[in-house]
CSV table of N, CA, C and O and ligand atoms in Angstrom, one decimal:
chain,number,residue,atom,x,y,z
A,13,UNK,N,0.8,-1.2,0.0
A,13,UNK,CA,0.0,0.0,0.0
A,13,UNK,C,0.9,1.3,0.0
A,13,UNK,O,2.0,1.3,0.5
A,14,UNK,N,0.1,2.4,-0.8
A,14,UNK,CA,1.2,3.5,-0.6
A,14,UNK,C,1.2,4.4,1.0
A,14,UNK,O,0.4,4.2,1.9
A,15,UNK,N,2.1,5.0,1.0
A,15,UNK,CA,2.4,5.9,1.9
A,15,UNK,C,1.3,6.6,2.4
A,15,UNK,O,0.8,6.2,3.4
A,16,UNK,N,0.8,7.5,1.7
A,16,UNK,CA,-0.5,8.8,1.6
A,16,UNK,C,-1.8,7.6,2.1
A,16,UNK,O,-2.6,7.8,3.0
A,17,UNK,N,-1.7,6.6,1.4
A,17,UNK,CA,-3.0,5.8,1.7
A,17,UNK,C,-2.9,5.3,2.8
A,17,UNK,O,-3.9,5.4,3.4
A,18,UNK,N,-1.9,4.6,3.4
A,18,UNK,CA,-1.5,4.1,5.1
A,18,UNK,C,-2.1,5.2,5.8
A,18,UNK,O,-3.1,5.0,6.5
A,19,UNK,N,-1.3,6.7,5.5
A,19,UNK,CA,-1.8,7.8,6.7
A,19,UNK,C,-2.7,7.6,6.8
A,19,UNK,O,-3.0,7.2,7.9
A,20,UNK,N,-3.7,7.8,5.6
A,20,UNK,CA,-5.1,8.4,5.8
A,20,UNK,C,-5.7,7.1,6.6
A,20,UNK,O,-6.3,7.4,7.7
A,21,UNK,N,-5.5,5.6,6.1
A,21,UNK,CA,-6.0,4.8,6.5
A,21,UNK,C,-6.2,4.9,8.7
A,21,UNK,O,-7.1,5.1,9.5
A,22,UNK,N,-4.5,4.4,8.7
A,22,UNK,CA,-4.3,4.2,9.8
A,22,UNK,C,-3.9,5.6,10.8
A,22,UNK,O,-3.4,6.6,10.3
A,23,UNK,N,-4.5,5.3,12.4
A,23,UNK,CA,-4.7,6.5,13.1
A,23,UNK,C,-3.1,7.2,13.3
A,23,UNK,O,-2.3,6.6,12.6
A,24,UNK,N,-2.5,8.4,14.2
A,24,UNK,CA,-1.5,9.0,13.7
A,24,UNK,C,-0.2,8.0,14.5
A,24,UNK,O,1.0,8.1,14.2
A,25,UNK,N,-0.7,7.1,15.4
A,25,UNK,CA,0.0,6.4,16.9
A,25,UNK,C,0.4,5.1,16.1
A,25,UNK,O,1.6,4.8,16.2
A,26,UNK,N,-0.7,4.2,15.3
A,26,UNK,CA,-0.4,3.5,14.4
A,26,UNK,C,0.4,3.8,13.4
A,26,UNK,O,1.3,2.9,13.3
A,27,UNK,N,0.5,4.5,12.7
A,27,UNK,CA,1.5,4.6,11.3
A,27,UNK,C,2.6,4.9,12.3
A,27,UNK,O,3.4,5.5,11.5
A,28,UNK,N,2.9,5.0,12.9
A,28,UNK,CA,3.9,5.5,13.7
A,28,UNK,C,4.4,4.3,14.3
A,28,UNK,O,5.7,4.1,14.2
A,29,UNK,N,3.8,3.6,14.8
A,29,UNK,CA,4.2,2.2,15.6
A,29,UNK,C,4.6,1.2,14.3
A,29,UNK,O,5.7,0.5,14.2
A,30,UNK,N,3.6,1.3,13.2
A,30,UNK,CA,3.9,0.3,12.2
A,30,UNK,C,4.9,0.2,11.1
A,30,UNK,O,5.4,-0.8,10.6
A,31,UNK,N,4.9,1.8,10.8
A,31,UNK,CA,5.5,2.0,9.1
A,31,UNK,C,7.2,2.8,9.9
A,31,UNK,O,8.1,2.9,9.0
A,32,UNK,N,7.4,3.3,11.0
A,32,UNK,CA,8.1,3.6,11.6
A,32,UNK,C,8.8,3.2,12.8
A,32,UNK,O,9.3,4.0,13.6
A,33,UNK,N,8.7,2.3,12.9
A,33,UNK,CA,9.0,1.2,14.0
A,33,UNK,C,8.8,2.0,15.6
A,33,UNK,O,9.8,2.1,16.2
A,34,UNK,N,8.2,2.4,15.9
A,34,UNK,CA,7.5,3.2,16.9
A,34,UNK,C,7.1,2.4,18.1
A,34,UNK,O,7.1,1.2,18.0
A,35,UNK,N,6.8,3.0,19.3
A,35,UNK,CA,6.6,2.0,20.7
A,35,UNK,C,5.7,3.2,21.1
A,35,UNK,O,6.0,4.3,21.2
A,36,UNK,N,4.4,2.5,21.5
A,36,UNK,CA,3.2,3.2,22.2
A,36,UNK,C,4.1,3.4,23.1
A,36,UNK,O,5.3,3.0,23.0
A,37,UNK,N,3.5,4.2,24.5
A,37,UNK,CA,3.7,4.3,25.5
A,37,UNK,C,3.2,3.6,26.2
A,37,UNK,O,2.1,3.3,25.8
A,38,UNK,N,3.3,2.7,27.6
A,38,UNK,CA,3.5,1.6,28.4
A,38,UNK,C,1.9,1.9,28.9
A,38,UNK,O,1.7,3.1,29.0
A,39,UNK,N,1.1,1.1,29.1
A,39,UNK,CA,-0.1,1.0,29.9
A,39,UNK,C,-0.9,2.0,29.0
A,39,UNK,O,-2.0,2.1,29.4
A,40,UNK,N,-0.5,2.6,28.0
A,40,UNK,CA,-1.7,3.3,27.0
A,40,UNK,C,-2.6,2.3,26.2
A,40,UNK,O,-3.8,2.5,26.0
A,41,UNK,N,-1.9,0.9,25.5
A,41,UNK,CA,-2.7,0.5,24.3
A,41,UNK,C,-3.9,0.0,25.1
A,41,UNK,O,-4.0,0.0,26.3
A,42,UNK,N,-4.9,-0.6,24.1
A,42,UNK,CA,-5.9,-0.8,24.2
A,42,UNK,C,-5.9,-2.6,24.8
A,42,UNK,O,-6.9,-3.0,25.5
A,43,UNK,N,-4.8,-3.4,24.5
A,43,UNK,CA,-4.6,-4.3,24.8
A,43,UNK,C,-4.1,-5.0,25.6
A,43,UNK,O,-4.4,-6.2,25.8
A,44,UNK,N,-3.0,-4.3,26.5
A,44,UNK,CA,-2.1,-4.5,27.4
A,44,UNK,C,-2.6,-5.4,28.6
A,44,UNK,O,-2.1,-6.4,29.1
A,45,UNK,N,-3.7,-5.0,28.9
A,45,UNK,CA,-4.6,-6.1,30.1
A,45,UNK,C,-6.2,-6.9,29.5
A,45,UNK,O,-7.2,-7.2,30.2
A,46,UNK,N,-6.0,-6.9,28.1
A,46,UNK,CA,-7.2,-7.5,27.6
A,46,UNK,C,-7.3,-9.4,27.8
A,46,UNK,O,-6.4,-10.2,27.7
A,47,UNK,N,-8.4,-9.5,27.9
A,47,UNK,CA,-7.9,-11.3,28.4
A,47,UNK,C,-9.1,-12.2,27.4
A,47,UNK,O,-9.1,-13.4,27.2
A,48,UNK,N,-9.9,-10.9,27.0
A,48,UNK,CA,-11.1,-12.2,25.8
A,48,UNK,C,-10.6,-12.9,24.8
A,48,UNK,O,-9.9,-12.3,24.1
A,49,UNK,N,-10.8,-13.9,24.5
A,49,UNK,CA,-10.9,-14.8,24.0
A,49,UNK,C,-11.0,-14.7,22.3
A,49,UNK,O,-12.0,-14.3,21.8
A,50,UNK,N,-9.8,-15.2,21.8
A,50,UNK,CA,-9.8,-14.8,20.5
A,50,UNK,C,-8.3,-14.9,19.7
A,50,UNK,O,-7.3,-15.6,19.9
A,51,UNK,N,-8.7,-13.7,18.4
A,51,UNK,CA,-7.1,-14.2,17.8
A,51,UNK,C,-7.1,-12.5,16.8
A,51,UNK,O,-7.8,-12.0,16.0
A,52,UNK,N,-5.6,-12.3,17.5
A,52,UNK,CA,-5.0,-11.1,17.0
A,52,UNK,C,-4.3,-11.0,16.1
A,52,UNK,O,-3.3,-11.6,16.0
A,53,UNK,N,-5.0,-9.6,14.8
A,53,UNK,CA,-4.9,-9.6,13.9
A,53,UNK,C,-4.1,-8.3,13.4
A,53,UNK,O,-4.5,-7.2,13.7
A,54,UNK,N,-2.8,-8.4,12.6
A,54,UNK,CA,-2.4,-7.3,11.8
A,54,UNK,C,-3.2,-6.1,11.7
A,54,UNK,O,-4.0,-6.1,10.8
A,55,UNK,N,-3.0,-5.0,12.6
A,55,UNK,CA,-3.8,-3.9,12.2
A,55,UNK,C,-3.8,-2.9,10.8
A,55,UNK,O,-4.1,-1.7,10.5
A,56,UNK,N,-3.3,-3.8,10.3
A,56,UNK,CA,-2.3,-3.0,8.7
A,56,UNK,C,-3.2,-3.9,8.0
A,56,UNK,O,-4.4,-3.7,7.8
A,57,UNK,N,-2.3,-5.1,7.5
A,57,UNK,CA,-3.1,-6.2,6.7
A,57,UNK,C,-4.2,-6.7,7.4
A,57,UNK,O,-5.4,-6.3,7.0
A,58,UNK,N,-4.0,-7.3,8.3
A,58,UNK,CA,-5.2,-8.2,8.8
A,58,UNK,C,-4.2,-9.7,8.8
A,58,UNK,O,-4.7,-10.2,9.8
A,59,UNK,N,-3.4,-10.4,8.3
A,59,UNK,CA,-3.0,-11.6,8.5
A,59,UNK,C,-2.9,-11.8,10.1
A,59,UNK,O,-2.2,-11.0,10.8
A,60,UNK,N,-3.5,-13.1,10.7
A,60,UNK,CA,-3.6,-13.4,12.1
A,60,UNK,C,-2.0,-13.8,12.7
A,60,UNK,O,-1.2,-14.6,12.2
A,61,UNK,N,-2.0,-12.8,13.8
A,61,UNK,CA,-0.9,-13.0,14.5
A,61,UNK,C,-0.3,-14.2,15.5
A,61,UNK,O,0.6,-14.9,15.6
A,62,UNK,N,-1.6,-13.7,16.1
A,62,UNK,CA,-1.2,-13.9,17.6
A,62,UNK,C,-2.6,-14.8,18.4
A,62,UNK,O,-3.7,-14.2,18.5
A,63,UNK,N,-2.4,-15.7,18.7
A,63,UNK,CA,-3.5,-16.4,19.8
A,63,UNK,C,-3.9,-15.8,21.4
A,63,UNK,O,-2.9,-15.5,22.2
A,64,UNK,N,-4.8,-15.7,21.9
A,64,UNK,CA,-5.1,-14.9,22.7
A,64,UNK,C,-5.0,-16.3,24.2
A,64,UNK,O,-5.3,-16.1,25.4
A,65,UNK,N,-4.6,-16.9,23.9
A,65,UNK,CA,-4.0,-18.4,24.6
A,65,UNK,C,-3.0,-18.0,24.6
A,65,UNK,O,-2.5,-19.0,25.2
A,66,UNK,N,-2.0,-17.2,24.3
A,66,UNK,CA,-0.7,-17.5,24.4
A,66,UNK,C,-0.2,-15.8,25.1
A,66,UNK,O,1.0,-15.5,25.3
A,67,UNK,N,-0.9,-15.2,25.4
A,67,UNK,CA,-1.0,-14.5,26.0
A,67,UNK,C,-0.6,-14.4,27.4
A,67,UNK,O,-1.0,-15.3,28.1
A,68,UNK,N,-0.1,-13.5,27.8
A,68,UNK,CA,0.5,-13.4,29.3
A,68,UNK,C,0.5,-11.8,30.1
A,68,UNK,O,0.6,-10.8,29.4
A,69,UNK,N,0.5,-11.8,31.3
A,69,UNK,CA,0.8,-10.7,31.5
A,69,UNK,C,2.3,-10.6,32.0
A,69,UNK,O,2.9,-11.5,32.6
A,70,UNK,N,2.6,-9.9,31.7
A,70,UNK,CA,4.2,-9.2,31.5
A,70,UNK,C,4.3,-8.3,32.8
A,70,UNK,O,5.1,-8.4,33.7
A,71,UNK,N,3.5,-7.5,32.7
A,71,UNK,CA,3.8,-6.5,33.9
A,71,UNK,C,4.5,-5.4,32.8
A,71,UNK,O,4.3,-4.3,33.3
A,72,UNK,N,4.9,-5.2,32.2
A,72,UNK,CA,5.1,-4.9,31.1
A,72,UNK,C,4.5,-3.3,30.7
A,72,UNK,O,5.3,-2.3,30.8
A,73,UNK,N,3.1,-3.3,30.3
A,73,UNK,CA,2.4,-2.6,30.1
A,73,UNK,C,2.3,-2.3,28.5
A,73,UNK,O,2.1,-1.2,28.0
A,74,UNK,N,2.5,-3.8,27.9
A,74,UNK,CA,1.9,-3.9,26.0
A,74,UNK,C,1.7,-5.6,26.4
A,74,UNK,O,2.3,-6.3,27.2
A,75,UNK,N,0.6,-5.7,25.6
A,75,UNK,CA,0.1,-7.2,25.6
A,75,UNK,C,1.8,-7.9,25.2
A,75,UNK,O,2.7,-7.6,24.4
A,76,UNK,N,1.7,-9.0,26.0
A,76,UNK,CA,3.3,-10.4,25.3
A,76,UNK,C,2.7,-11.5,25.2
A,76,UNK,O,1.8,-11.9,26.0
A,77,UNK,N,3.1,-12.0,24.2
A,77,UNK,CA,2.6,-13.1,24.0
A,77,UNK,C,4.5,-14.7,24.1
A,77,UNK,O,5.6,-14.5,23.6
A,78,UNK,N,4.2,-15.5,24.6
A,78,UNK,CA,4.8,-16.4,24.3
A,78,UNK,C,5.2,-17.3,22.9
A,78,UNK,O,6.2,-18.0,22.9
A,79,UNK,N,4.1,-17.3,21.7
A,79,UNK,CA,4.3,-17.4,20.8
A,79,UNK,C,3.4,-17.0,19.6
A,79,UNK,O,2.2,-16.9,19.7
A,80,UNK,N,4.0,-16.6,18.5
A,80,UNK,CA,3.2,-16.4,17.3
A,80,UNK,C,2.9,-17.1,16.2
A,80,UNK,O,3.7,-17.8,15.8
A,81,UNK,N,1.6,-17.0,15.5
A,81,UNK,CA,1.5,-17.8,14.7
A,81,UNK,C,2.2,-18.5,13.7
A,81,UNK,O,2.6,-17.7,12.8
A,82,UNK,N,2.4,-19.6,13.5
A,82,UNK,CA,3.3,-19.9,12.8
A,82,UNK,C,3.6,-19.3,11.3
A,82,UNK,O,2.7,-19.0,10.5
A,83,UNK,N,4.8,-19.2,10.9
A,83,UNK,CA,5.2,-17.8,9.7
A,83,UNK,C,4.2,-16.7,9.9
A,83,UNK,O,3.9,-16.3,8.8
A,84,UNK,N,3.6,-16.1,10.7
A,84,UNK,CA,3.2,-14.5,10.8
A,84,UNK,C,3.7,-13.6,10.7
A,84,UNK,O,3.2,-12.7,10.1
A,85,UNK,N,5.3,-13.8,11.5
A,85,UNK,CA,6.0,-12.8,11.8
A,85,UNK,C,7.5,-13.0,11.4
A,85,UNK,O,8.0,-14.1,11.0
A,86,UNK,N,8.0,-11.8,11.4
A,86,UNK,CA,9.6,-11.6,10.7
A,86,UNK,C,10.2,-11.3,11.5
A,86,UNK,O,10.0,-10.2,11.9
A,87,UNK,N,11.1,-11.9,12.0
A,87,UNK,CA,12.5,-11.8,13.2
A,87,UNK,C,13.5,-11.1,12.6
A,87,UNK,O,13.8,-11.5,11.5
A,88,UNK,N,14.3,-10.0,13.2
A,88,UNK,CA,15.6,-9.4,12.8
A,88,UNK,C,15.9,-8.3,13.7
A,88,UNK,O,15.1,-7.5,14.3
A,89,UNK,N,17.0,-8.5,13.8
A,89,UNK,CA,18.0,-7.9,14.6
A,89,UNK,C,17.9,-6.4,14.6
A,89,UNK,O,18.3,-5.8,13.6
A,90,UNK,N,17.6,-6.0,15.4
A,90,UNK,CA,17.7,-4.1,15.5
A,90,UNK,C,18.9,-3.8,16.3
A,90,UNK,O,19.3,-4.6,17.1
A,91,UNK,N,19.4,-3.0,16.0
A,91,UNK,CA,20.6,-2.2,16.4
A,91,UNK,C,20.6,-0.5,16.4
A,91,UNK,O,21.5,0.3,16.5
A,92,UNK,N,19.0,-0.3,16.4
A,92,UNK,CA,19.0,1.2,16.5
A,92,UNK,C,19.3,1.1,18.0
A,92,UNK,O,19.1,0.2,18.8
A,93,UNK,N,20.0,2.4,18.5
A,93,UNK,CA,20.3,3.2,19.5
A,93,UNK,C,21.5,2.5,20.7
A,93,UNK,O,21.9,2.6,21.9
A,94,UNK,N,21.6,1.8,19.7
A,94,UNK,CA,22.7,1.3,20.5
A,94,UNK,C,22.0,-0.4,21.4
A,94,UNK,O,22.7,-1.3,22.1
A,95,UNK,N,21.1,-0.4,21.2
A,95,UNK,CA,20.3,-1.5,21.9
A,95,UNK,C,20.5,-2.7,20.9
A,95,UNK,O,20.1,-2.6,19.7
A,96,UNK,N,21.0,-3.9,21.3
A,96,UNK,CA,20.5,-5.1,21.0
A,96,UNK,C,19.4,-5.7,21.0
A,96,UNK,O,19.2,-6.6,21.7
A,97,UNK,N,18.2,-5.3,19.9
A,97,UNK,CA,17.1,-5.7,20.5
A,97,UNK,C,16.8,-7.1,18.9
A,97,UNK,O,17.6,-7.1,17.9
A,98,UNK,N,15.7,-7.8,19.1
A,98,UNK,CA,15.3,-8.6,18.0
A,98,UNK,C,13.8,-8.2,18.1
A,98,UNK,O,12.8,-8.4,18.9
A,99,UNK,N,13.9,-7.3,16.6
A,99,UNK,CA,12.6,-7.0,16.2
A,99,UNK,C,11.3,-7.7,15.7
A,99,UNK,O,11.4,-8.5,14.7
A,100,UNK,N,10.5,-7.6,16.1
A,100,UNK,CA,9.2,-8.8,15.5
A,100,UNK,C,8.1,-7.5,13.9
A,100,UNK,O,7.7,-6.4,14.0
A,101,UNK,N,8.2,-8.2,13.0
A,101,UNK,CA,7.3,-7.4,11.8
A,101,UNK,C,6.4,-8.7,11.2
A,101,UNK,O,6.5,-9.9,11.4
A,102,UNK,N,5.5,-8.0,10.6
A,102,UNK,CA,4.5,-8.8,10.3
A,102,UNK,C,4.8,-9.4,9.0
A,102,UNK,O,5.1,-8.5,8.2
A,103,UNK,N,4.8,-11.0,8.4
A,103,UNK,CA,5.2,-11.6,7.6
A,103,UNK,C,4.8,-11.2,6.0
A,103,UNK,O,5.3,-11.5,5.0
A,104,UNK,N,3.7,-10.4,6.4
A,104,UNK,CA,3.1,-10.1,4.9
A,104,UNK,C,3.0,-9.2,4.4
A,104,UNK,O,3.0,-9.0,3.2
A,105,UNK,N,2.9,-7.7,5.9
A,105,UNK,CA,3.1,-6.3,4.8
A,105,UNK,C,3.7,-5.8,5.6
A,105,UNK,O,3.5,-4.6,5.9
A,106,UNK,N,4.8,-6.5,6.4
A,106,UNK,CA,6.3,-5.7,6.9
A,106,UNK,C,5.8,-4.8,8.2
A,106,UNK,O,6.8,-4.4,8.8
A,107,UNK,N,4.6,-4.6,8.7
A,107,UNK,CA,4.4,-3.8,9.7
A,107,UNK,C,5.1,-3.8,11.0
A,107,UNK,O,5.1,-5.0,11.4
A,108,UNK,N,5.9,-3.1,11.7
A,108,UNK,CA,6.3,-3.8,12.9
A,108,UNK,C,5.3,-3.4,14.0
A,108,UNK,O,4.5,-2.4,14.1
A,109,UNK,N,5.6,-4.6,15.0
A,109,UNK,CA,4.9,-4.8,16.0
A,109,UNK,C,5.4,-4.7,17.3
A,109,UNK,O,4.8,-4.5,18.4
A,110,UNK,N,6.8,-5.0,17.2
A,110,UNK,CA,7.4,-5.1,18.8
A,110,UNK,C,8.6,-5.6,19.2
A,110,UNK,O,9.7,-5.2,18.7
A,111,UNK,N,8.4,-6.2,19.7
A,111,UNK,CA,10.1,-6.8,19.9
A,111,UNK,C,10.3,-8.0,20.7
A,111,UNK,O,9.6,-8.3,21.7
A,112,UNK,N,11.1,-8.7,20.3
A,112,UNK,CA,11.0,-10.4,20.9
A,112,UNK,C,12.5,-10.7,22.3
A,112,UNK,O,13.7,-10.6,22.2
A,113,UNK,N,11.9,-10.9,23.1
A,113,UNK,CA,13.0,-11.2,24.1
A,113,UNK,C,12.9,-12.4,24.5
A,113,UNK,O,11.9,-13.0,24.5
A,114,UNK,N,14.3,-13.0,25.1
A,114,UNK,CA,14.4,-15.1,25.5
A,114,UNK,C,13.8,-15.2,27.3
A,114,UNK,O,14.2,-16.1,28.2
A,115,UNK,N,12.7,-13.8,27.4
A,115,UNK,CA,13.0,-13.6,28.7
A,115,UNK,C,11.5,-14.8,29.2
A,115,UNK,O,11.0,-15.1,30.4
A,116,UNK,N,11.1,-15.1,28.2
A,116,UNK,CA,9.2,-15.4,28.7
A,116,UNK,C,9.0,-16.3,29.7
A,116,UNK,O,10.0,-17.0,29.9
A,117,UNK,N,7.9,-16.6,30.5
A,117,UNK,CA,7.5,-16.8,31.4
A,117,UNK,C,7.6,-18.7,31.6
A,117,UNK,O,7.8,-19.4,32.6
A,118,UNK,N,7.4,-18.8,30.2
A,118,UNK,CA,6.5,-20.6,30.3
A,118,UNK,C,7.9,-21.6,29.5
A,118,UNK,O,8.6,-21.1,28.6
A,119,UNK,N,8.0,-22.7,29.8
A,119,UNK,CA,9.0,-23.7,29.8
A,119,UNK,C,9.0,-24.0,28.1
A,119,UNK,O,10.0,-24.2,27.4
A,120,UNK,N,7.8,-23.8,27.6
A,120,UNK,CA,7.7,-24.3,25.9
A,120,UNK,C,7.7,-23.2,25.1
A,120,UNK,O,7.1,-23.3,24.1
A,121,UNK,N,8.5,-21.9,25.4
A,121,UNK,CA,9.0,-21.2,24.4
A,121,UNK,C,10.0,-20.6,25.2
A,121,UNK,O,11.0,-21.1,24.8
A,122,UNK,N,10.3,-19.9,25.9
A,122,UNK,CA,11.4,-19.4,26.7
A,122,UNK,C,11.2,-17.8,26.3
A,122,UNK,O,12.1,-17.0,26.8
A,123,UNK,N,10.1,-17.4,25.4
A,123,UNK,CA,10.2,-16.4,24.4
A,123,UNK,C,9.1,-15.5,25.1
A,123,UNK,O,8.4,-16.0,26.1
A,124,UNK,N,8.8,-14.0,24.6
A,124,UNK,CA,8.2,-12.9,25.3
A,124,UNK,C,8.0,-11.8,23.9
A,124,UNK,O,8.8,-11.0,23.5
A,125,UNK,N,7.0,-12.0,23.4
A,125,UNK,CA,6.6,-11.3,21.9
A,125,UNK,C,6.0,-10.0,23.0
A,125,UNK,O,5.0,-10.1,23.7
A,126,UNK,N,6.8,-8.8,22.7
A,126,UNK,CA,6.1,-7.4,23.6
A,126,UNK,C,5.9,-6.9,22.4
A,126,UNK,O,6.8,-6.5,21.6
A,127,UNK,N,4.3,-6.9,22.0
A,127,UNK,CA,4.1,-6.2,21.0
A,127,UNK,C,3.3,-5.0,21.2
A,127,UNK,O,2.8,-5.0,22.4
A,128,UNK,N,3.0,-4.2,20.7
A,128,UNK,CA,2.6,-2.9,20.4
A,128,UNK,C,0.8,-2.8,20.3
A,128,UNK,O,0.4,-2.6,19.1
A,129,UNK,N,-0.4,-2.9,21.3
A,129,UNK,CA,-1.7,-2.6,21.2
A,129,UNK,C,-2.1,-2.3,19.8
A,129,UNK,O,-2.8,-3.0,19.1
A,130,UNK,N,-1.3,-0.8,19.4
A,130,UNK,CA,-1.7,-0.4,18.2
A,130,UNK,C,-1.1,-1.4,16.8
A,130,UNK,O,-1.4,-1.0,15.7
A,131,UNK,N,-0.5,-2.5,17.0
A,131,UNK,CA,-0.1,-2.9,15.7
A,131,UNK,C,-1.4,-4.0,15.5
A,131,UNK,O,-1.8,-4.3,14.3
A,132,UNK,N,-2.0,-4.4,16.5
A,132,UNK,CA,-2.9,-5.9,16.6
A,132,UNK,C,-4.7,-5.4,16.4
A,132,UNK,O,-5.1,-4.3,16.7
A,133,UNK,N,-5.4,-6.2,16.1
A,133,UNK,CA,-7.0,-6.0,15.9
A,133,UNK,C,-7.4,-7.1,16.6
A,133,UNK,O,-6.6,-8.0,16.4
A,134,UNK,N,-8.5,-7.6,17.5
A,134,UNK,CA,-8.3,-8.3,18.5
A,134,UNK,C,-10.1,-8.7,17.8
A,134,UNK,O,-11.0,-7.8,17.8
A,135,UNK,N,-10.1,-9.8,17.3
A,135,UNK,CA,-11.6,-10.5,16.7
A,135,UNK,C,-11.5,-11.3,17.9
A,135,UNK,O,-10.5,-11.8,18.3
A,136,UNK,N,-12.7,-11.2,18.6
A,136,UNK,CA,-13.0,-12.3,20.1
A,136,UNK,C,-13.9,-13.5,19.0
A,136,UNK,O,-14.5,-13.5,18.0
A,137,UNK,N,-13.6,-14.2,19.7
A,137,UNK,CA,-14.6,-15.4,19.5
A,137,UNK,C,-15.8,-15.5,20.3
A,137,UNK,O,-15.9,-15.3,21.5
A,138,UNK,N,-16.9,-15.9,19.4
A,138,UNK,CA,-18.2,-15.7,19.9
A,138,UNK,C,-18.2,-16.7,21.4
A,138,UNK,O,-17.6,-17.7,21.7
A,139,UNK,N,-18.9,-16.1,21.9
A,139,UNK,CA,-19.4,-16.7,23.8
A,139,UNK,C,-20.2,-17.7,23.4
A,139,UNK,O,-21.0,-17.5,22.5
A,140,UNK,N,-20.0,-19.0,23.9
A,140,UNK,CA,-21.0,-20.3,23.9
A,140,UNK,C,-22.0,-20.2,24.9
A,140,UNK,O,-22.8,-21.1,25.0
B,19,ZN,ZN1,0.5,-7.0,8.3
Protein backbone atom coordinates (compact mmCIF):
# COMPACT_ATOMS: atom_id res chain seq x y z
CA UNK A 1 0.00 0.00 0.00
CA UNK A 2 1.21 3.50 -0.61
CA UNK A 3 2.44 5.92 1.86
CA UNK A 4 -0.48 8.78 1.56
CA UNK A 5 -2.99 5.79 1.71
CA UNK A 6 -1.49 4.06 5.13
CA UNK A 7 -1.80 7.76 6.70
CA UNK A 8 -5.14 8.39 5.81
CA UNK A 9 -6.01 4.76 6.50
CA UNK A 10 -4.26 4.20 9.82
CA UNK A 11 -4.65 6.52 13.12
CA UNK A 12 -1.45 9.03 13.69
CA UNK A 13 -0.02 6.36 16.86
CA UNK A 14 -0.42 3.54 14.42
CA UNK A 15 1.54 4.63 11.28
CA UNK A 16 3.86 5.49 13.69
CA UNK A 17 4.23 2.22 15.61
CA UNK A 18 3.86 0.34 12.18
CA UNK A 19 5.51 2.01 9.12
CA UNK A 20 8.06 3.59 11.59
CA UNK A 21 8.98 1.16 13.96
CA UNK A 22 7.49 3.23 16.93
CA UNK A 23 6.57 2.04 20.67
CA UNK A 24 3.25 3.23 22.24
CA UNK A 25 3.66 4.27 25.52
CA UNK A 26 3.54 1.63 28.37
CA UNK A 27 -0.08 1.02 29.89
CA UNK A 28 -1.72 3.27 26.96
CA UNK A 29 -2.66 0.46 24.32
CA UNK A 30 -5.90 -0.77 24.18
CA UNK A 31 -4.56 -4.34 24.79
CA UNK A 32 -2.07 -4.48 27.42
CA UNK A 33 -4.62 -6.14 30.10
CA UNK A 34 -7.24 -7.54 27.63
CA UNK A 35 -7.93 -11.26 28.37
CA UNK A 36 -11.08 -12.19 25.79
CA UNK A 37 -10.86 -14.83 23.97
CA UNK A 38 -9.78 -14.77 20.50
CA UNK A 39 -7.12 -14.18 17.77
CA UNK A 40 -4.96 -11.09 16.99
CA UNK A 41 -4.88 -9.60 13.86
CA UNK A 42 -2.40 -7.26 11.83
CA UNK A 43 -3.77 -3.91 12.19
CA UNK A 44 -2.29 -3.01 8.71
CA UNK A 45 -3.13 -6.20 6.74
CA UNK A 46 -5.21 -8.22 8.78
CA UNK A 47 -3.01 -11.55 8.53
CA UNK A 48 -3.60 -13.38 12.12
CA UNK A 49 -0.91 -13.05 14.50
CA UNK A 50 -1.18 -13.90 17.61
CA UNK A 51 -3.46 -16.36 19.77
CA UNK A 52 -5.10 -14.91 22.67
CA UNK A 53 -4.02 -18.39 24.64
CA UNK A 54 -0.67 -17.53 24.42
CA UNK A 55 -0.99 -14.52 26.01
CA UNK A 56 0.45 -13.37 29.30
CA UNK A 57 0.77 -10.72 31.47
CA UNK A 58 4.21 -9.21 31.46
CA UNK A 59 3.82 -6.53 33.88
CA UNK A 60 5.10 -4.86 31.07
CA UNK A 61 2.43 -2.58 30.11
CA UNK A 62 1.89 -3.88 25.96
CA UNK A 63 0.12 -7.18 25.60
CA UNK A 64 3.29 -10.44 25.33
CA UNK A 65 2.64 -13.10 24.01
CA UNK A 66 4.76 -16.44 24.31
CA UNK A 67 4.26 -17.38 20.75
CA UNK A 68 3.18 -16.38 17.28
CA UNK A 69 1.53 -17.83 14.71
CA UNK A 70 3.32 -19.87 12.76
CA UNK A 71 5.20 -17.85 9.73
CA UNK A 72 3.24 -14.47 10.78
CA UNK A 73 6.00 -12.81 11.77
CA UNK A 74 9.56 -11.63 10.67
CA UNK A 75 12.49 -11.80 13.20
CA UNK A 76 15.57 -9.42 12.77
CA UNK A 77 17.96 -7.88 14.65
CA UNK A 78 17.71 -4.14 15.51
CA UNK A 79 20.63 -2.16 16.41
CA UNK A 80 19.02 1.16 16.48
CA UNK A 81 20.28 3.25 19.49
CA UNK A 82 22.72 1.32 20.50
CA UNK A 83 20.30 -1.50 21.91
CA UNK A 84 20.47 -5.10 21.00
CA UNK A 85 17.10 -5.75 20.54
CA UNK A 86 15.34 -8.64 17.96
CA UNK A 87 12.65 -7.01 16.21
CA UNK A 88 9.25 -8.77 15.51
CA UNK A 89 7.27 -7.37 11.77
CA UNK A 90 4.45 -8.84 10.28
CA UNK A 91 5.25 -11.57 7.62
CA UNK A 92 3.08 -10.05 4.93
CA UNK A 93 3.10 -6.26 4.79
CA UNK A 94 6.27 -5.67 6.85
CA UNK A 95 4.35 -3.82 9.74
CA UNK A 96 6.32 -3.83 12.88
CA UNK A 97 4.90 -4.76 15.96
CA UNK A 98 7.35 -5.10 18.85
CA UNK A 99 10.14 -6.81 19.95
CA UNK A 100 11.03 -10.40 20.91
CA UNK A 101 13.00 -11.18 24.07
CA UNK A 102 14.42 -15.12 25.52
CA UNK A 103 13.04 -13.57 28.69
CA UNK A 104 9.21 -15.36 28.75
CA UNK A 105 7.54 -16.81 31.44
CA UNK A 106 6.54 -20.58 30.26
CA UNK A 107 9.03 -23.68 29.81
CA UNK A 108 7.74 -24.33 25.87
CA UNK A 109 9.03 -21.25 24.39
CA UNK A 110 11.39 -19.42 26.66
CA UNK A 111 10.23 -16.39 24.43
CA UNK A 112 8.18 -12.91 25.28
CA UNK A 113 6.64 -11.32 21.94
CA UNK A 114 6.13 -7.38 23.62
CA UNK A 115 4.10 -6.21 21.00
CA UNK A 116 2.62 -2.93 20.45
CA UNK A 117 -1.71 -2.56 21.23
CA UNK A 118 -1.67 -0.39 18.19
CA UNK A 119 -0.13 -2.91 15.73
CA UNK A 120 -2.90 -5.87 16.58
CA UNK A 121 -6.99 -6.02 15.95
CA UNK A 122 -8.26 -8.30 18.47
CA UNK A 123 -11.59 -10.54 16.70
CA UNK A 124 -13.00 -12.27 20.10
CA UNK A 125 -14.62 -15.45 19.52
CA UNK A 126 -18.20 -15.73 19.94
CA UNK A 127 -19.40 -16.67 23.77
CA UNK A 128 -20.98 -20.35 23.86
ZN1 LIG B 1 0.52 -7.04 8.29
Amino acid sequence: MEKKELQKKLDPMTYHVTQEQGTEPAFTGKYWKEHANGSYYCSVCGQKLFESGTKFDSGTGWPSFDKAVAGSVKIRQDERYGMKRTEVSCSKCGAHLGHLFEDGPTETTGQRFCINSCSLDLKEKSKK
